[in-house]
Amino acid sequence: MTTPAPAPRAPQSRAEFHERLRRIGAERYHDLHPFHKRLHGGGCTPDEVRAWVVNRWQYQSRIPMKDAAFMSRLDDPQLRRIWRSRIEDHDGGVDEGGGIRRWLALARAVGLDPDYVASGVGVMPATRFAVDAYVRFVRDMPLLDAVAASLTEMFAPRIHAERIEGLLKHYDFADDASLAYFRNRLTEARKDVEFGLTYVLDHADTLEKQDAAAAALSFKTDVLWAQLDALWHGYVEGRIPPGAWQPGQGLLAASAASEVA
Amino acid sequence: MTTPAPAPRAPQSRAEFHERLRRIGAERYHDLHPFHKRLHGGGCTPDEVRAWVVNRWQYQSRIPMKDAAFMSRLDDPQLRRIWRSRIEDHDGGVDEGGGIRRWLALARAVGLDPDYVASGVGVMPATRFAVDAYVRFVRDMPLLDAVAASLTEMFAPRIHAERIEGLLKHYDFADDASLAYFRNRLTEARKDVEFGLTYVLDHADTLEKQDAAAAALSFKTDVLWAQLDALWHGYVEGRIPPGAWQPGQGLLAASAASEVA
């Protein structure tokens, strides 16, 4: 005697599913993390800001590799053409550079040697593990999940705007040049979000896929949150793991550093 | 009693190693294959040309995915910026397209429906296996070997020039529009070769690495050769494998096809 298979549950409506994704951001995005509040509220010491710049570099610098891994799985040329702009935004051209070069301008502004930051030497293992987990996720998981994981960009314009305002208000190093990365992301992220969100809403056409996409987005919020947890533990509580950046390391030569708050 | 480890053999000089790579092309590149000679010599039937266009699409269309897989492993932003131009050449922009759209112009010129060709439905399994082996190689092997495998481009300008001349002379479908893919590759491939060759000559600084790079280039000539073997077997000898393109399939509507030789 066989029992009948249970009827598949109906997918959420487009609006319900969209709202579900938005709620993940409202509940789990790293703008809720105490380190973020401390940073944009002006509560970070210069060394805590530096630790953030050193570690966040690991994330920034892996984003184009993550996007290339995603593109390497796209057999639709038109989708590749659209996605390629993310790599262009971050890497930029051979001469002018892009987002990651703007990140190094921020490194310089906080008194760090950009070559030291770019070397990745001082990054905490926990940061590396979180970022590597994201790159692997995008390389290995279904395309829908990989796109869904990118949707933290939905919540990014808010955090970037808040960050620019907070940093400008509280830190002497902050000016248009040093914060160019965040300003550019305000517009770059918007076009990426529109595309990614439409893709996810269009392709998550069963409840199973909606669940997987929501889980992917939650996973990505974990990736971001874990990085701020590690920063807090290492540099606010002062339990810096072996081999990670120590205050005083990787600074610009004195003449350049003296310009920095 | 321990025997002393054998002294490591000295690497080849830069000139010797370069010559070794060139010789691989002279002995193994697919311009030596009878299908190539038949094609550019005007000996192919229209259906043999079509079979080539259908199958070669698989290779063309995977090249940007292969390059993205390579970029996903590059943690040097500058190297990524340089390599990205290969994807740009093949995929082009959202509106204008690139090399693979030019390939579909060739498909149309030989009377095939570009959508059919782009679907990849008629591609022979042997073609798919060879192309997949190349993409996997570039994704998994050391970076030096992956770059070395791309060096078949050293020999490509010769084959493209020969092909353009041969096709123009022998086939009515051949004109500037339908052969635009090959004309563009004459200049695009040149800059890629210069960069790749310098990279390989610079980085293969032990005999072991030189051997691996030479093996990678040989492997790549195998990937290209195997595709022409499959074409010969399937369409010259007429042993088309199950599921592969059959003459008469995927043609343009009659009105468009009548323009074609």
Short mmCIF file of C-alpha atoms in Angstrom, two decimals:
data_model
loop_
_atom_site.label_atom_id
_atom_site.label_comp_id
_atom_site.label_asym_id
_atom_site.label_seq_id
_atom_site.Cartn_x
_atom_site.Cartn_y
_atom_site.Cartn_z
CA MET A 1 0.00 0.00 0.00
CA THR A 2 1.53 3.29 -1.09
CA THR A 3 0.60 6.59 0.45
CA PRO A 4 0.02 9.37 -2.09
CA ALA A 5 2.81 11.91 -2.40
CA PRO A 6 1.91 15.10 -0.51
CA ALA A 7 0.68 17.86 -2.77
CA PRO A 8 3.46 20.38 -3.43
CA ARG A 9 2.91 23.52 -1.39
CA ALA A 10 2.13 26.57 -3.49
CA PRO A 11 4.86 29.15 -3.99
CA GLN A 12 4.55 32.53 -2.31
CA SER A 13 3.24 35.34 -4.46
CA ARG A 14 5.85 37.62 -5.98
CA ALA A 15 4.99 40.34 -3.46
CA GLU A 16 5.08 37.97 -0.47
CA PHE A 17 8.40 36.53 -1.56
CA HIS A 18 9.85 40.00 -2.15
CA GLU A 19 8.73 41.01 1.32
CA ARG A 20 10.31 37.87 2.77
CA LEU A 21 13.65 38.83 1.19
CA ARG A 22 13.36 42.40 2.47
CA ARG A 23 12.66 41.14 5.96
CA ILE A 24 15.88 39.12 5.95
CA GLY A 25 17.71 42.39 5.44
CA ALA A 26 15.69 44.16 8.10
CA GLU A 27 16.51 41.45 10.63
CA ARG A 28 19.98 40.25 9.70
CA TYR A 29 21.91 42.83 7.64
CA HIS A 30 25.16 43.97 9.20
CA ASP A 31 24.01 47.54 9.67
CA LEU A 32 22.45 46.09 12.84
CA HIS A 33 25.84 44.94 14.11
CA PRO A 34 27.35 46.87 17.04
CA PHE A 35 30.61 47.33 15.13
CA HIS A 36 28.78 49.13 12.35
CA LYS A 37 27.04 51.39 14.85
CA ARG A 38 30.32 52.07 16.61
CA LEU A 39 32.05 52.85 13.31
CA HIS A 40 29.53 55.22 11.80
CA GLY A 41 28.70 56.71 15.18
CA GLY A 42 32.28 57.86 15.62
CA GLY A 43 33.01 55.46 18.48
CA CYS A 44 35.87 53.61 16.81
CA THR A 45 39.46 54.37 17.68
CA PRO A 46 41.77 55.05 14.71
CA ASP A 47 43.15 51.52 15.11
CA GLU A 48 39.68 49.99 15.05
CA VAL A 49 39.02 51.88 11.82
CA ARG A 50 42.33 50.59 10.44
CA ALA A 51 41.50 47.02 11.44
CA TRP A 52 38.20 47.38 9.59
CA VAL A 53 39.96 48.72 6.48
CA VAL A 54 42.56 45.91 6.56
CA ASN A 55 39.97 43.17 6.94
CA ARG A 56 37.26 44.54 4.74
CA TRP A 57 39.87 44.61 1.95
CA GLN A 58 39.69 40.82 1.92
CA TYR A 59 36.00 41.01 1.11
CA GLN A 60 36.38 43.81 -1.47
CA SER A 61 39.24 42.11 -3.24
CA ARG A 62 37.39 38.78 -3.56
CA ILE A 63 34.21 40.27 -5.00
CA PRO A 64 35.51 40.35 -8.59
CA MET A 65 36.78 36.76 -8.20
CA LYS A 66 33.36 35.76 -6.93
CA ASP A 67 31.71 37.47 -9.89
CA ALA A 68 34.11 35.81 -12.33
CA ALA A 69 33.33 32.43 -10.76
CA PHE A 70 29.66 33.16 -11.32
CA MET A 71 30.25 34.24 -14.93
CA SER A 72 32.23 31.08 -15.58
CA ARG A 73 28.98 29.17 -15.03
CA LEU A 74 26.77 31.33 -17.25
CA ASP A 75 26.23 29.88 -20.71
CA ASP A 76 23.94 32.75 -21.67
CA PRO A 77 26.17 35.43 -23.26
CA GLN A 78 23.67 38.18 -22.55
CA LEU A 79 23.60 37.35 -18.84
CA ARG A 80 27.40 37.35 -18.83
CA ARG A 81 27.46 40.77 -20.52
CA ILE A 82 25.19 42.20 -17.85
CA TRP A 83 27.03 40.56 -14.95
CA ARG A 84 30.43 41.64 -16.27
CA SER A 85 29.75 45.24 -15.25
CA ARG A 86 30.15 44.18 -11.61
CA ILE A 87 33.73 43.17 -12.28
CA GLU A 88 34.29 46.37 -14.23
CA ASP A 89 32.95 48.42 -11.31
CA HIS A 90 35.31 46.78 -8.83
CA ASP A 91 38.42 46.24 -10.89
CA GLY A 92 38.10 49.14 -13.33
CA GLY A 93 40.50 49.56 -16.22
CA VAL A 94 44.23 48.87 -16.30
CA ASP A 95 45.05 52.54 -15.83
CA GLU A 96 42.25 54.04 -13.76
CA GLY A 97 41.40 51.08 -11.51
CA GLY A 98 37.98 50.74 -9.90
CA GLY A 99 36.32 50.14 -6.56
CA ILE A 100 39.17 48.19 -5.07
CA ARG A 101 41.60 50.97 -5.94
CA ARG A 102 39.22 53.42 -4.29
CA TRP A 103 39.32 51.18 -1.24
CA LEU A 104 43.09 51.58 -1.16
CA ALA A 105 42.59 55.36 -1.20
CA LEU A 106 40.65 54.90 2.01
CA ALA A 107 43.51 52.78 3.39
CA ARG A 108 45.93 55.62 2.69
CA ALA A 109 43.58 58.14 4.27
CA VAL A 110 43.57 56.22 7.55
CA GLY A 111 47.37 56.08 7.53
CA LEU A 112 47.87 52.57 6.18
CA ASP A 113 50.30 51.65 3.46
CA PRO A 114 48.06 50.60 0.53
CA ASP A 115 50.60 47.94 -0.48
CA TYR A 116 50.38 46.43 2.99
CA VAL A 117 46.58 46.38 2.84
CA ALA A 118 46.57 44.98 -0.70
CA SER A 119 48.93 42.19 0.35
CA GLY A 120 46.22 40.83 2.63
CA VAL A 121 48.89 39.79 5.12
CA GLY A 122 47.16 41.14 8.20
CA VAL A 123 43.68 39.80 7.51
CA MET A 124 42.17 37.72 10.33
CA PRO A 125 41.58 34.03 9.53
CA ALA A 126 37.90 34.38 10.48
CA THR A 127 37.53 37.08 7.82
CA ARG A 128 39.22 34.89 5.25
CA PHE A 129 37.03 31.90 6.09
CA ALA A 130 33.84 33.93 5.80
CA VAL A 131 34.86 35.46 2.47
CA ASP A 132 36.07 32.14 1.07
CA ALA A 133 32.77 30.56 2.07
CA TYR A 134 30.98 33.17 -0.03
CA VAL A 135 33.20 32.67 -3.09
CA ARG A 136 32.74 28.90 -2.84
CA PHE A 137 28.98 29.30 -2.45
CA VAL A 138 28.75 31.31 -5.66
CA ARG A 139 30.99 28.88 -7.51
CA ASP A 140 29.18 25.73 -6.43
CA MET A 141 25.52 26.42 -5.69
CA PRO A 142 22.62 26.72 -8.15
CA LEU A 143 22.69 29.96 -10.13
CA LEU A 144 19.47 31.17 -8.51
CA ASP A 145 20.99 30.81 -5.04
CA ALA A 146 24.17 32.55 -6.18
CA VAL A 147 22.20 35.54 -7.46
CA ALA A 148 20.04 35.57 -4.33
CA ALA A 149 23.18 35.75 -2.18
CA SER A 150 24.15 38.95 -4.00
CA LEU A 151 20.90 40.60 -2.93
CA THR A 152 22.41 42.00 0.25
CA GLU A 153 23.09 44.81 -2.23
CA MET A 154 19.41 45.66 -1.74
CA PHE A 155 20.27 46.87 1.72
CA ALA A 156 23.65 48.38 0.85
CA PRO A 157 22.67 51.86 -0.38
CA ARG A 158 21.22 52.53 3.07
CA ILE A 159 24.38 51.43 4.85
CA HIS A 160 26.66 53.29 2.43
CA ALA A 161 24.73 56.54 2.81
CA GLU A 162 24.72 56.18 6.59
CA ARG A 163 28.40 55.34 6.56
CA ILE A 164 29.40 58.32 4.44
CA GLU A 165 27.47 60.65 6.70
CA GLY A 166 28.77 59.08 9.89
CA LEU A 167 32.38 58.91 8.79
CA LEU A 168 32.39 62.50 7.47
CA LYS A 169 30.94 63.75 10.74
CA HIS A 170 33.20 61.89 13.12
CA TYR A 171 36.59 61.27 11.51
CA ASP A 172 39.14 63.72 10.17
CA PHE A 173 40.38 61.28 7.53
CA ALA A 174 36.98 61.19 5.87
CA ASP A 175 36.54 63.34 2.79
CA ASP A 176 35.28 62.97 -0.77
CA ALA A 177 38.49 61.27 -1.94
CA SER A 178 38.75 58.74 0.87
CA LEU A 179 35.05 57.87 0.73
CA ALA A 180 34.82 57.66 -3.06
CA TYR A 181 34.34 53.90 -2.80
CA PHE A 182 31.07 54.27 -0.92
CA ARG A 183 29.79 57.13 -3.04
CA ASN A 184 30.31 55.12 -6.22
CA ARG A 185 28.57 52.11 -4.73
CA LEU A 186 25.45 54.20 -4.14
CA THR A 187 24.76 54.18 -7.88
CA GLU A 188 26.60 51.01 -8.95
CA ALA A 189 24.80 48.84 -6.42
CA ARG A 190 21.41 50.16 -7.49
CA LYS A 191 21.61 48.83 -11.04
CA ASP A 192 22.98 45.49 -9.82
CA VAL A 193 20.12 45.16 -7.35
CA GLU A 194 17.45 45.84 -9.95
CA PHE A 195 18.82 43.14 -12.19
CA GLY A 196 19.46 40.61 -9.42
CA LEU A 197 16.13 41.10 -7.72
CA THR A 198 14.19 40.71 -10.95
CA TYR A 199 16.19 37.59 -11.75
CA VAL A 200 15.43 36.03 -8.38
CA LEU A 201 11.73 36.97 -8.38
CA ASP A 202 11.41 35.59 -11.93
CA HIS A 203 13.29 32.33 -11.37
CA ALA A 204 12.14 31.33 -7.89
CA ASP A 205 8.91 29.88 -9.26
CA THR A 206 8.42 27.10 -6.73
CA LEU A 207 8.31 27.25 -2.96
CA GLU A 208 11.39 25.05 -2.85
CA LYS A 209 13.35 27.55 -4.91
CA GLN A 210 12.01 30.46 -2.87
CA ASP A 211 13.17 28.72 0.31
CA ALA A 212 16.60 28.10 -1.21
CA ALA A 213 16.91 31.72 -2.38
CA ALA A 214 15.90 33.04 1.03
CA ALA A 215 18.42 30.70 2.68
CA ALA A 216 21.11 31.97 0.30
CA LEU A 217 20.38 35.55 1.24
CA SER A 218 20.46 34.65 4.96
CA PHE A 219 23.76 32.86 4.40
CA LYS A 220 25.18 36.01 2.82
CA THR A 221 24.08 38.14 5.77
CA ASP A 222 25.97 35.61 7.93
CA VAL A 223 29.08 36.14 5.81
CA LEU A 224 28.93 39.88 6.44
CA TRP A 225 27.97 39.59 10.11
CA ALA A 226 30.78 37.13 10.87
CA GLN A 227 33.31 39.64 9.59
CA LEU A 228 32.12 42.31 12.04
CA ASP A 229 31.98 39.77 14.89
CA ALA A 230 35.63 38.96 14.22
CA LEU A 231 36.53 42.67 14.17
CA TRP A 232 34.76 43.27 17.46
CA HIS A 233 36.39 40.28 19.14
CA GLY A 234 39.84 41.06 17.78
CA TYR A 235 40.04 44.82 18.00
CA VAL A 236 37.33 46.15 20.30
CA GLU A 237 37.83 43.44 22.91
CA GLY A 238 41.51 43.26 22.01
CA ARG A 239 41.84 39.53 21.37
CA ILE A 240 43.78 39.76 18.12
CA PRO A 241 44.40 36.29 16.66
CA PRO A 242 47.96 35.15 15.89
CA GLY A 243 49.36 36.61 12.67
CA ALA A 244 46.64 39.25 12.25
CA TRP A 245 47.29 42.99 11.90
CA GLN A 246 48.60 44.66 15.04
CA PRO A 247 48.25 48.40 15.69
CA GLY A 248 51.40 50.06 14.42
CA GLN A 249 51.92 47.62 11.57
CA GLY A 250 51.61 48.52 7.90
CA LEU A 251 51.55 52.28 8.45
CA LEU A 252 52.44 54.84 5.85
CA ALA A 253 55.82 56.52 6.26
CA ALA A 254 55.65 59.25 8.95
CA SER A 255 55.40 62.16 6.52
CA ALA A 256 52.33 60.72 4.86
CA ALA A 257 50.83 59.41 8.09
CA SER A 258 50.95 62.79 9.77
CA GLU A 259 48.19 64.01 7.48
CA VAL A 260 45.90 61.47 9.02
CA ALA A 261 43.71 62.01 12.03
CA MET B 1 73.14 4.66 3.48
CA THR B 2 71.32 7.43 1.67
CA THR B 3 71.95 8.25 -1.95
CA PRO B 4 72.24 11.96 -2.64
CA ALA B 5 69.22 13.51 -4.31
CA PRO B 6 69.84 14.00 -8.03
CA ALA B 7 70.83 17.53 -8.90
CA PRO B 8 67.83 19.37 -10.35
CA ARG B 9 68.17 19.69 -14.09
CA ALA B 10 68.69 23.25 -15.25
CA PRO B 11 65.77 25.01 -16.92
CA GLN B 12 65.90 25.70 -20.62
CA SER B 13 66.97 29.17 -21.63
CA ARG B 14 64.18 31.59 -22.48
CA ALA B 15 64.96 31.24 -26.19
CA GLU B 16 65.09 27.43 -26.06
CA PHE B 17 61.84 27.25 -24.15
CA HIS B 18 60.14 29.69 -26.53
CA GLU B 19 61.32 27.57 -29.45
CA ARG B 20 59.96 24.46 -27.73
CA LEU B 21 56.53 26.09 -27.47
CA ARG B 22 56.65 27.20 -31.10
CA ARG B 23 57.53 23.68 -32.18
CA ILE B 24 54.44 22.31 -30.45
CA GLY B 25 52.40 24.54 -32.72
CA ALA B 26 54.39 23.58 -35.79
CA GLU B 27 53.82 19.89 -35.09
CA ARG B 28 50.39 19.71 -33.47
CA TYR B 29 48.25 22.78 -34.24
CA HIS B 30 44.98 22.02 -35.98
CA ASP B 31 45.93 23.84 -39.17
CA LEU B 32 47.66 20.52 -39.96
CA HIS B 33 44.39 18.61 -39.68
CA PRO B 34 42.86 17.32 -42.92
CA PHE B 35 39.51 18.91 -42.04
CA HIS B 36 41.15 22.34 -41.89
CA LYS B 37 42.81 21.78 -45.27
CA ARG B 38 39.54 20.55 -46.74
CA LEU B 39 37.66 23.55 -45.34
CA HIS B 40 39.96 26.33 -46.42
CA GLY B 41 40.82 24.55 -49.67
CA GLY B 42 37.19 24.65 -50.75
CA GLY B 43 36.69 20.89 -50.48
CA CYS B 44 33.91 20.97 -47.90
CA THR B 45 30.32 20.50 -48.92
CA PRO B 46 27.87 23.14 -47.63
CA ASP B 47 26.73 20.64 -44.99
CA GLU B 48 30.29 20.00 -43.84
CA VAL B 49 30.73 23.75 -43.44
CA ARG B 50 27.49 23.88 -41.48
CA ALA B 51 28.57 21.01 -39.24
CA TRP B 52 31.77 22.92 -38.52
CA VAL B 53 29.82 26.09 -37.69
CA VAL B 54 27.42 24.19 -35.40
CA ASN B 55 30.20 22.42 -33.52
CA ARG B 56 32.74 25.20 -33.38
CA TRP B 57 30.05 27.31 -31.70
CA GLN B 58 30.47 25.09 -28.64
CA TYR B 59 34.11 26.08 -28.43
CA GLN B 60 33.48 29.79 -29.12
CA SER B 61 30.68 30.00 -26.62
CA ARG B 62 32.71 28.40 -23.82
CA ILE B 63 35.75 30.64 -24.25
CA PRO B 64 34.34 33.48 -22.12
CA MET B 65 33.31 30.96 -19.44
CA LYS B 66 36.83 29.56 -19.50
CA ASP B 67 38.28 33.06 -19.16
CA ALA B 68 35.92 33.87 -16.30
CA ALA B 69 36.96 30.66 -14.55
CA PHE B 70 40.55 31.78 -14.91
CA MET B 71 39.78 35.27 -13.61
CA SER B 72 37.98 33.78 -10.62
CA ARG B 73 41.36 32.41 -9.52
CA LEU B 74 43.36 35.63 -10.01
CA ASP B 75 43.90 37.56 -6.82
CA ASP B 76 45.98 40.18 -8.62
CA PRO B 77 43.53 42.92 -9.73
CA GLN B 78 45.87 44.14 -12.46
CA LEU B 79 46.10 40.68 -13.99
CA ARG B 80 42.31 40.44 -13.87
CA ARG B 81 41.98 43.81 -15.61
CA ILE B 82 44.23 42.65 -18.43
CA TRP B 83 42.58 39.25 -18.77
CA ARG B 84 39.08 40.74 -18.74
CA SER B 85 39.59 42.10 -22.26
CA ARG B 86 39.37 38.53 -23.57
CA ILE B 87 35.83 38.23 -22.25
CA GLU B 88 35.02 41.67 -23.64
CA ASP B 89 36.32 40.62 -27.07
CA HIS B 90 34.16 37.51 -27.16
CA ASP B 91 31.01 38.64 -25.40
CA GLY B 92 31.08 42.35 -26.27
CA GLY B 93 28.55 44.77 -24.81
CA VAL B 94 24.88 44.19 -24.10
CA ASP B 95 23.85 45.93 -27.31
CA GLU B 96 26.61 45.33 -29.81
CA GLY B 97 27.71 41.83 -28.79
CA GLY B 98 31.20 40.55 -29.61
CA GLY B 99 33.00 37.62 -31.18
CA ILE B 100 30.32 35.10 -30.41
CA ARG B 101 27.69 37.29 -32.01
CA ARG B 102 29.96 37.58 -35.06
CA TRP B 103 30.08 33.78 -35.07
CA LEU B 104 26.30 33.72 -35.32
CA ALA B 105 26.57 36.04 -38.34
CA LEU B 106 28.63 33.30 -39.95
CA ALA B 107 25.96 30.78 -38.99
CA ARG B 108 23.33 32.86 -40.76
CA ALA B 109 25.57 33.24 -43.81
CA VAL B 110 25.80 29.48 -44.24
CA GLY B 111 22.03 29.17 -44.00
CA LEU B 112 21.70 28.12 -40.36
CA ASP B 113 19.25 29.61 -37.91
CA PRO B 114 21.45 31.47 -35.40
CA ASP B 115 19.07 30.54 -32.59
CA TYR B 116 19.49 26.88 -33.44
CA VAL B 117 23.28 27.20 -33.44
CA ALA B 118 23.26 29.20 -30.20
CA SER B 119 21.11 26.57 -28.51
CA GLY B 120 23.98 24.10 -28.87
CA VAL B 121 21.45 21.33 -29.44
CA GLY B 122 23.19 19.77 -32.42
CA VAL B 123 26.73 19.73 -31.03
CA MET B 124 28.45 16.33 -31.09
CA PRO B 125 29.24 14.81 -27.68
CA ALA B 126 32.93 14.50 -28.64
CA THR B 127 33.04 18.26 -29.23
CA ARG B 128 31.40 18.91 -25.89
CA PHE B 129 33.80 16.60 -24.07
CA ALA B 130 36.85 18.24 -25.60
CA VAL B 131 35.64 21.75 -24.82
CA ASP B 132 34.60 20.82 -21.30
CA ALA B 133 38.02 19.29 -20.72
CA TYR B 134 39.57 22.65 -21.62
CA VAL B 135 37.30 24.65 -19.32
CA ARG B 136 38.02 22.23 -16.47
CA PHE B 137 41.74 22.39 -17.13
CA VAL B 138 41.74 26.17 -16.84
CA ARG B 139 39.61 26.09 -13.72
CA ASP B 140 41.66 23.45 -11.90
CA MET B 141 45.29 23.49 -13.02
CA PRO B 142 48.08 25.83 -11.87
CA LEU B 143 47.75 29.34 -13.28
CA LEU B 144 50.92 28.96 -15.33
CA ASP B 145 49.54 25.87 -17.07
CA ALA B 146 46.22 27.62 -17.66
CA VAL B 147 47.96 30.55 -19.37
CA ALA B 148 50.21 28.19 -21.34
CA ALA B 149 47.14 26.37 -22.64
CA SER B 150 45.91 29.67 -24.11
CA LEU B 151 49.07 29.99 -26.18
CA THR B 152 47.57 28.18 -29.15
CA GLU B 153 46.64 31.80 -29.92
CA MET B 154 50.30 32.14 -31.00
CA PHE B 155 49.45 30.04 -34.02
CA ALA B 156 45.96 31.42 -34.59
CA PRO B 157 46.69 34.53 -36.69
CA ARG B 158 48.21 32.26 -39.35
CA ILE B 159 45.16 29.99 -39.41
CA HIS B 160 42.70 32.88 -39.39
CA ALA B 161 44.42 34.63 -42.30
CA GLU B 162 44.57 31.38 -44.26
CA ARG B 163 40.95 30.69 -43.43
CA ILE B 164 39.70 34.09 -44.53
CA GLU B 165 41.55 33.79 -47.83
CA GLY B 166 40.44 30.21 -48.42
CA LEU B 167 36.82 30.77 -47.50
CA LEU B 168 36.54 33.95 -49.58
CA LYS B 169 37.99 32.17 -52.59
CA HIS B 170 35.95 29.02 -52.43
CA TYR B 171 32.55 29.73 -50.88
CA ASP B 172 29.82 32.10 -51.96
CA PHE B 173 28.66 32.68 -48.40
CA ALA B 174 32.00 34.17 -47.44
CA ASP B 175 32.18 37.95 -47.32
CA ASP B 176 33.34 40.66 -44.94
CA ALA B 177 30.25 40.38 -42.79
CA SER B 178 30.24 36.60 -42.41
CA LEU B 179 33.98 36.42 -41.75
CA ALA B 180 34.11 39.36 -39.33
CA TYR B 181 34.83 36.96 -36.49
CA PHE B 182 38.13 35.86 -38.01
CA ARG B 183 39.18 39.35 -39.08
CA ASN B 184 38.69 40.67 -35.55
CA ARG B 185 40.66 37.79 -34.08
CA LEU B 186 43.66 38.76 -36.22
CA THR B 187 44.24 41.79 -34.00
CA GLU B 188 42.57 40.66 -30.76
CA ALA B 189 44.58 37.44 -30.58
CA ARG B 190 47.84 39.30 -31.11
CA LYS B 191 47.62 41.35 -27.92
CA ASP B 192 46.49 38.29 -25.93
CA VAL B 193 49.44 36.30 -27.23
CA GLU B 194 51.98 38.94 -26.31
CA PHE B 195 50.73 39.05 -22.76
CA GLY B 196 50.32 35.29 -22.35
CA LEU B 197 53.67 34.43 -23.88
CA THR B 198 55.53 36.91 -21.70
CA TYR B 199 53.70 35.57 -18.65
CA VAL B 200 54.65 31.98 -19.44
CA LEU B 201 58.28 32.76 -20.31
CA ASP B 202 58.60 34.81 -17.10
CA HIS B 203 56.95 32.32 -14.76
CA ALA B 204 58.26 28.99 -16.08
CA ASP B 205 61.52 29.44 -14.21
CA THR B 206 62.27 25.79 -13.51
CA LEU B 207 62.49 22.85 -15.90
CA GLU B 208 59.55 21.27 -14.08
CA LYS B 209 57.37 24.29 -14.78
CA GLN B 210 58.58 24.48 -18.39
CA ASP B 211 57.62 20.82 -18.84
CA ALA B 212 54.20 21.46 -17.33
CA ALA B 213 53.62 24.53 -19.52
CA ALA B 214 54.65 22.63 -22.65
CA ALA B 215 52.34 19.76 -21.66
CA ALA B 216 49.51 22.26 -21.17
CA LEU B 217 50.03 23.68 -24.64
CA SER B 218 50.13 20.16 -26.12
CA PHE B 219 46.93 19.35 -24.25
CA LYS B 220 45.28 22.39 -25.80
CA THR B 221 46.31 21.36 -29.31
CA ASP B 222 44.67 18.01 -28.49
CA VAL B 223 41.45 19.82 -27.56
CA LEU B 224 41.39 21.56 -30.94
CA TRP B 225 42.49 18.50 -32.92
CA ALA B 226 39.87 16.26 -31.32
CA GLN B 227 37.14 18.63 -32.48
CA LEU B 228 38.22 18.32 -36.11
CA ASP B 229 38.62 14.54 -35.80
CA ALA B 230 35.02 14.36 -34.63
CA LEU B 231 33.89 16.54 -37.54
CA TRP B 232 35.71 14.38 -40.05
CA HIS B 233 34.33 11.17 -38.61
CA GLY B 234 30.81 12.49 -38.30
CA TYR B 235 30.36 14.55 -41.43
CA VAL B 236 33.05 13.65 -43.96
CA GLU B 237 32.81 9.92 -43.32
CA GLY B 238 29.13 10.30 -42.55
CA ARG B 239 29.01 8.57 -39.18
CA ILE B 240 26.96 11.19 -37.34
CA PRO B 241 26.50 10.26 -33.67
CA PRO B 242 23.00 9.99 -32.19
CA GLY B 243 21.44 13.35 -31.39
CA ALA B 244 23.94 15.44 -33.34
CA TRP B 245 23.04 17.89 -36.10
CA GLN B 246 21.73 16.29 -39.28
CA PRO B 247 21.87 18.00 -42.67
CA GLY B 248 18.60 19.82 -43.16
CA GLN B 249 18.13 20.62 -39.46
CA GLY B 250 18.29 24.12 -38.01
CA LEU B 251 18.12 25.90 -41.35
CA LEU B 252 16.96 29.46 -41.81
CA ALA B 253 13.49 29.94 -43.27
CA ALA B 254 13.53 29.40 -47.06
CA SER B 255 13.49 33.09 -47.98
CA ALA B 256 16.61 33.79 -45.95
CA ALA B 257 18.31 30.52 -46.92
CA SER B 258 17.98 31.21 -50.62
CA GLU B 259 20.62 33.92 -50.32
CA VAL B 260 23.11 31.28 -49.27
CA ALA B 261 25.37 29.31 -51.54
#
